[in-house]
CSV table of C-alpha atoms in Angstrom, one decimal:
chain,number,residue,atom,x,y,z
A,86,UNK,CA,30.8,29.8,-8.4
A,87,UNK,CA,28.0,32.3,-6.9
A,88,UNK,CA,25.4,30.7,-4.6
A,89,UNK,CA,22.9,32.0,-7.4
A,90,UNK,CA,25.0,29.8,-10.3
A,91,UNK,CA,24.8,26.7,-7.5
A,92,UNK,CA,21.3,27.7,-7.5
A,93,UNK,CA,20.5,27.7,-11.1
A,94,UNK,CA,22.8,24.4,-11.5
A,95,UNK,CA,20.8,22.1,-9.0
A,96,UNK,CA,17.4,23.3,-10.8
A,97,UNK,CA,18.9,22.5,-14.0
A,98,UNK,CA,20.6,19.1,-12.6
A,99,UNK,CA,17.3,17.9,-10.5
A,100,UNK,CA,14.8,18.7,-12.9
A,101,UNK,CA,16.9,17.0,-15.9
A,102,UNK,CA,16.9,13.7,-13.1
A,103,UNK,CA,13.2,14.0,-12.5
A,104,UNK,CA,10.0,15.9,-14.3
A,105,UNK,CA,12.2,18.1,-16.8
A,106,UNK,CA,12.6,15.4,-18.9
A,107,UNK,CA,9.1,13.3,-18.1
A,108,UNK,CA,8.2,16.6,-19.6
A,109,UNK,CA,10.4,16.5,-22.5
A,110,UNK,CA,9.1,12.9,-22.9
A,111,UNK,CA,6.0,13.5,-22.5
A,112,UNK,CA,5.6,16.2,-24.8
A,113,UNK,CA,7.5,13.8,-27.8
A,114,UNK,CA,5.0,11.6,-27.2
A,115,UNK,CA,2.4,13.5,-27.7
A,116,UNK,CA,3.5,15.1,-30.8
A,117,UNK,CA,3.8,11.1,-32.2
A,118,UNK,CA,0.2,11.0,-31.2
A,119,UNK,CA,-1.0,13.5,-33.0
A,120,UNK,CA,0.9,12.5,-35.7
A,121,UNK,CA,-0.8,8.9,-36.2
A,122,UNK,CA,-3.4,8.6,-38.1
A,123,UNK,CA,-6.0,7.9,-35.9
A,124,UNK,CA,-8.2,11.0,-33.8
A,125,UNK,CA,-6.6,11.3,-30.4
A,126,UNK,CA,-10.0,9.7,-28.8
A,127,UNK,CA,-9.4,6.7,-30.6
A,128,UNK,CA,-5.7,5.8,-28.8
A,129,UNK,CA,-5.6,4.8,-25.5
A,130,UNK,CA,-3.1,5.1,-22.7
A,131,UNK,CA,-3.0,2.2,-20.1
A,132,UNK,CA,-2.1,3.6,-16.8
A,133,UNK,CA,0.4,1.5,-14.3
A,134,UNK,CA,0.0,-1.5,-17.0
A,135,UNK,CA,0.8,-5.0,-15.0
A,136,UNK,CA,4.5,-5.9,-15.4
A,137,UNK,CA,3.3,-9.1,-14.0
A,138,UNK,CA,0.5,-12.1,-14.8
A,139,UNK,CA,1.9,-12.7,-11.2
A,140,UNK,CA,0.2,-10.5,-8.6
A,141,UNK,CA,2.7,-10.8,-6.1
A,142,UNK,CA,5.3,-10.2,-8.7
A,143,UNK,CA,3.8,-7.4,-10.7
A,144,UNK,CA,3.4,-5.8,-6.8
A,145,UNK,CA,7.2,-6.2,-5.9
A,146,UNK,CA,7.9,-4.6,-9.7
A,147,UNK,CA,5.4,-1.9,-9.6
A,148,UNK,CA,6.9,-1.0,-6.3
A,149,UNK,CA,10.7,-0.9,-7.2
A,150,UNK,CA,9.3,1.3,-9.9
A,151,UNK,CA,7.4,3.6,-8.1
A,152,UNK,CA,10.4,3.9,-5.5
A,153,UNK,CA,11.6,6.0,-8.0
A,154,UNK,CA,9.4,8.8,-7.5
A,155,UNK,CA,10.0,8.6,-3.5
A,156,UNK,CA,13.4,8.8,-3.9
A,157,UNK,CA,12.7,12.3,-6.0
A,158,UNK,CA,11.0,13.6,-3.4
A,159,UNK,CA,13.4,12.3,-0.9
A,160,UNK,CA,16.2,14.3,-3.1
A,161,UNK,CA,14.5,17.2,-2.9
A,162,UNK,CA,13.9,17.4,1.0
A,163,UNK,CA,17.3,16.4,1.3
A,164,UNK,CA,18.5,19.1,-0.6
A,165,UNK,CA,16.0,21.7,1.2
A,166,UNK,CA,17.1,20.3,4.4
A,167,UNK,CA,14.0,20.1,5.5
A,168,UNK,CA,12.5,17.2,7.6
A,169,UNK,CA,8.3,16.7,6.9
A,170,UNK,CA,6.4,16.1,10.2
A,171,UNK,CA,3.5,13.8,10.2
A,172,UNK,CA,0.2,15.7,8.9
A,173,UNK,CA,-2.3,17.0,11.2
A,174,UNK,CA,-6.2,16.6,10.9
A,175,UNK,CA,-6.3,20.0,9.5
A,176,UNK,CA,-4.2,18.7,6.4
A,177,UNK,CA,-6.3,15.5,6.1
A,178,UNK,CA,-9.5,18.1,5.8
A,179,UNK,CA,-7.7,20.5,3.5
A,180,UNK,CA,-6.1,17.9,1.4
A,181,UNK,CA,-9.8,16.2,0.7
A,182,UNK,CA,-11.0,19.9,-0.1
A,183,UNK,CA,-8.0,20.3,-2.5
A,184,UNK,CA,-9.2,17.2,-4.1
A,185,UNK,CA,-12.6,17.9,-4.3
A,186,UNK,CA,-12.0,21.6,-6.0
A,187,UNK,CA,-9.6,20.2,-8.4
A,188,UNK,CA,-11.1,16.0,-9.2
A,189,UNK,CA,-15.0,17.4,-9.7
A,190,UNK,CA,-13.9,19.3,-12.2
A,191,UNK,CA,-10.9,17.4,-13.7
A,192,UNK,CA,-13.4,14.7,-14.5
A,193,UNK,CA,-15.6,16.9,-16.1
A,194,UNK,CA,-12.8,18.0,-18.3
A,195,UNK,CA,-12.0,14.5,-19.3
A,196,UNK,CA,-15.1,13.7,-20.3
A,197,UNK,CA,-15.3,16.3,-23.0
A,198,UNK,CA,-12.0,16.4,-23.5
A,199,UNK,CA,-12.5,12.6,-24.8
A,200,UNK,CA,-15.6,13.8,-26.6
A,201,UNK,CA,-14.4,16.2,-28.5
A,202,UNK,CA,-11.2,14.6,-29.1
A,203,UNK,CA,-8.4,16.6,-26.8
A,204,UNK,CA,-7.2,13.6,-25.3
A,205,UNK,CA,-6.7,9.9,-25.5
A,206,UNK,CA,-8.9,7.5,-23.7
A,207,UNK,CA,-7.3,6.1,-20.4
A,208,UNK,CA,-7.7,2.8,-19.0
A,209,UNK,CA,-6.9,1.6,-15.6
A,210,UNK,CA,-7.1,-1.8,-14.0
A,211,UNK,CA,-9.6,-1.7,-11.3
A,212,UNK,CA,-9.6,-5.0,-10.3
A,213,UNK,CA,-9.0,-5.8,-6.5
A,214,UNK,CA,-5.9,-7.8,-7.2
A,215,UNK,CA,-4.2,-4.0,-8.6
A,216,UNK,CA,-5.8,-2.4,-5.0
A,217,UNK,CA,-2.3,-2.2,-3.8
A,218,UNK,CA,-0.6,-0.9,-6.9
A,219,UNK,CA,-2.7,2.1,-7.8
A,220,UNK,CA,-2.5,3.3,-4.1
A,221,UNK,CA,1.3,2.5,-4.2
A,222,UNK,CA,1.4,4.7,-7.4
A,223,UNK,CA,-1.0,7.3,-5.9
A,224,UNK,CA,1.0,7.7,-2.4
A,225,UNK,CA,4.0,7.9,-5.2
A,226,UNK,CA,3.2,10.3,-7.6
A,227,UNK,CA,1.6,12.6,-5.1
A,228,UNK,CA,4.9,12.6,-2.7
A,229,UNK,CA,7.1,12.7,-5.9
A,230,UNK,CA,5.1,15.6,-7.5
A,231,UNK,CA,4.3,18.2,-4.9
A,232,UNK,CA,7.3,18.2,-2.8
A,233,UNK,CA,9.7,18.6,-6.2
A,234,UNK,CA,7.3,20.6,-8.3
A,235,UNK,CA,6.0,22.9,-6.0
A,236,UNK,CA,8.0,22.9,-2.3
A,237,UNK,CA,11.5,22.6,-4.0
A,238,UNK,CA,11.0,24.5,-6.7
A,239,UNK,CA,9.4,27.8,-5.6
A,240,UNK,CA,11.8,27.7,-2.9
A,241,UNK,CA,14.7,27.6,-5.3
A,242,UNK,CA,12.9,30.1,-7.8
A,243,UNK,CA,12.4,32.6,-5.2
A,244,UNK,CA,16.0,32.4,-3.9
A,245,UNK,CA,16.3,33.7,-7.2
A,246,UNK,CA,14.4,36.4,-7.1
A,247,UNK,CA,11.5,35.2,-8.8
A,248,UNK,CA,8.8,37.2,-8.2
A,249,UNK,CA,5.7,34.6,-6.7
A,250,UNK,CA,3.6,35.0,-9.7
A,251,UNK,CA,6.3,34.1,-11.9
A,252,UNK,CA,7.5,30.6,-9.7
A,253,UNK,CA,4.0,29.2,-9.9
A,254,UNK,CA,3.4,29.8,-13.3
A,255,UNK,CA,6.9,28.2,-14.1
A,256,UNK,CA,5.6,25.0,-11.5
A,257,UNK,CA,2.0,24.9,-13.2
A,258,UNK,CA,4.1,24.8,-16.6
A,259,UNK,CA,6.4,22.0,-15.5
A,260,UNK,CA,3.1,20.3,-14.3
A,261,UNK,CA,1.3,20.5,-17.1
A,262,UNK,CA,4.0,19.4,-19.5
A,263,UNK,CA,4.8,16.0,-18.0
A,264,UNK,CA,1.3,15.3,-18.4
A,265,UNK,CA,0.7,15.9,-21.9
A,266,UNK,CA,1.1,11.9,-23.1
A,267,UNK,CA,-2.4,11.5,-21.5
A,268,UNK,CA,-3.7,14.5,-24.3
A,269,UNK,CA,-3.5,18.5,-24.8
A,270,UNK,CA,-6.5,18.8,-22.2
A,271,UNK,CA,-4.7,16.6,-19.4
A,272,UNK,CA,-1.6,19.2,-20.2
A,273,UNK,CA,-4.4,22.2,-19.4
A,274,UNK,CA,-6.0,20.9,-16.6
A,275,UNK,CA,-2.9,20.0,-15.1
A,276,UNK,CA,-1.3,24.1,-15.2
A,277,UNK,CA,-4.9,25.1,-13.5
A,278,UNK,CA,-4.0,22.5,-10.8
A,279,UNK,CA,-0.6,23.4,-10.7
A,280,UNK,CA,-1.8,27.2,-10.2
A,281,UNK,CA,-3.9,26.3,-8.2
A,282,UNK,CA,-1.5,23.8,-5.8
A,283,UNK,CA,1.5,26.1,-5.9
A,284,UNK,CA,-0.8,29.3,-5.0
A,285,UNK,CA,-2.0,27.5,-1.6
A,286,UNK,CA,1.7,26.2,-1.1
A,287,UNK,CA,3.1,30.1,-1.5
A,288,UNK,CA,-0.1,31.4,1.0
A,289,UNK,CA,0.6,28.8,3.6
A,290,UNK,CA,3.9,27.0,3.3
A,291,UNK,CA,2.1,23.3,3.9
A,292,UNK,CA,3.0,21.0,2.2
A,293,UNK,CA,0.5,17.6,3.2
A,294,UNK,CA,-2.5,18.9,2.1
A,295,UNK,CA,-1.2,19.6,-1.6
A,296,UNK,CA,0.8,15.4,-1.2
A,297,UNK,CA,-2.8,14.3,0.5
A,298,UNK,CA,-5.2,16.5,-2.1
A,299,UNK,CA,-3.0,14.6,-4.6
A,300,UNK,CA,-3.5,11.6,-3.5
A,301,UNK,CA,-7.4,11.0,-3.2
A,302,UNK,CA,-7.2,12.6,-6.6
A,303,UNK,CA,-5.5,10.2,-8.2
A,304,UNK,CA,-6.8,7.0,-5.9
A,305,UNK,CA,-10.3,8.1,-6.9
A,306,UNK,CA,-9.6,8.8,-10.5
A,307,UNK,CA,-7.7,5.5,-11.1
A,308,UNK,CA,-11.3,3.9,-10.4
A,309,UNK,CA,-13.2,6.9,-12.0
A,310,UNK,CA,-12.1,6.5,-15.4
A,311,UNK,CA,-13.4,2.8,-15.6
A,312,UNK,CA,-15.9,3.2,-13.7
A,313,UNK,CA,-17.5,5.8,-15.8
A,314,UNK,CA,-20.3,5.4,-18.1
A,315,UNK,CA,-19.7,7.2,-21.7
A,316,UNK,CA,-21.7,5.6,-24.1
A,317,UNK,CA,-24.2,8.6,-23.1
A,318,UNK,CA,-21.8,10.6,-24.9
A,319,UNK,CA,-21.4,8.2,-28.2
A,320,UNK,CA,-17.9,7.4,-27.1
């Protein structure tokens, strides 16, 4: 076997572990949605339900779950052999830039989105006793995501010979599919932020800023999308 077919095999192997099939999945799932008879703004998808009427409980099972998504991330370094250092200030700053160029507008689109019936409402638990578990889940899906999705796979991709244009629109793809139970527009938005993630990944070859940019995106959202007054809207 040629370096190239190992190549092709772990991509095939890793992402059939991890996001290839949440994207499979995902994209079933929304199919079954728009399938049911009611509009697509009148379903609603609970985010990081409670496993748990106990706190402590739903914590320890909320964490083996999202352990999960470490331990992708954790493959793929592995696999890379690469070894991340701790984040510098710079990453901090760039990371809460990332966040702000992609969450401002992300909202935006989920308002009207919801409006105009692209996407299913989503409801997250805000209350302090959940604190824990939506930052768990944040820390988790923002490790999980960027360093398979974008560090591991445009390195693999371009081993390949994939031209750069070509890797990130195959990573903003991959992105965008697993995202697609939420709605069609969380699907969109999602390839923009891949593009968008992969892009400053290719010019700069850090990886924190696109893990922290992740993160305060999703910590703030998780809050956001309660938080947020629609009946301006008629929703």
């Amino acid at each position: 076997m040629t370096s190239r077919d190992r190549t092709r095999l772990e991509i095939a192997i890793v992402l059939a572990v991890t996001f290839g099939t949440s994207g499979l999945r995902a994209t079933l799932n929304l199919i079954n949605s728009l399938l049911s008879p009611a509009p697509l703004n009148q379903q609603r998808i609970t985010l990081n339900d409670a496993k748990s009427s106990l706190s402590w409980l739903d914590l320890a099972l909320q964490a083996v779950s999202a352990l999960s998504l470490f331990a992708w991330g954790a493959l793929a370094l592995y696999l890379l052999g690469t070894r991340l250092k701790a984040p510098e200030a710079r990453d901090w700053l760039r990371g809460a830039g990332l966040a702000a160029l992609i969450g401002v507008p992300g909202l935006v689109l989920y308002v009207a989105a919801l409006h105009f019936g692209w996407t299913k409402e989503i409801v997250v638990a805000t209350d302090a006793a959940r604190l824990p578990t939506l930052l768990l889940w944040s820390a988790a899906n923002a490790f999980g995501e960027e360093t398979v999705v974008v560090m591991w796979l445009l390195t693999r991709l371009k081993q390949l010979g994939w031209s750069p244009g070509r890797a990130i629109a195959a990573s903003a793809v991959l992105r965008g599919t697993y995202h697609l139970y939420q709605g069609v527009s969380a699907g969109f938005g999602n390839v923009v932020m891949g593009v968008v993630y992969a892009g400053y990944y290719h010019r700069t070859g850090r990886i924190w800023p696109l893990i922290l940019g992740h993160f305060f995106i999703d910590a703030t959202a998780y809050l956001g999308y309660q938080l947020l007054d629609l009946s301006w809207l008629g929703l």
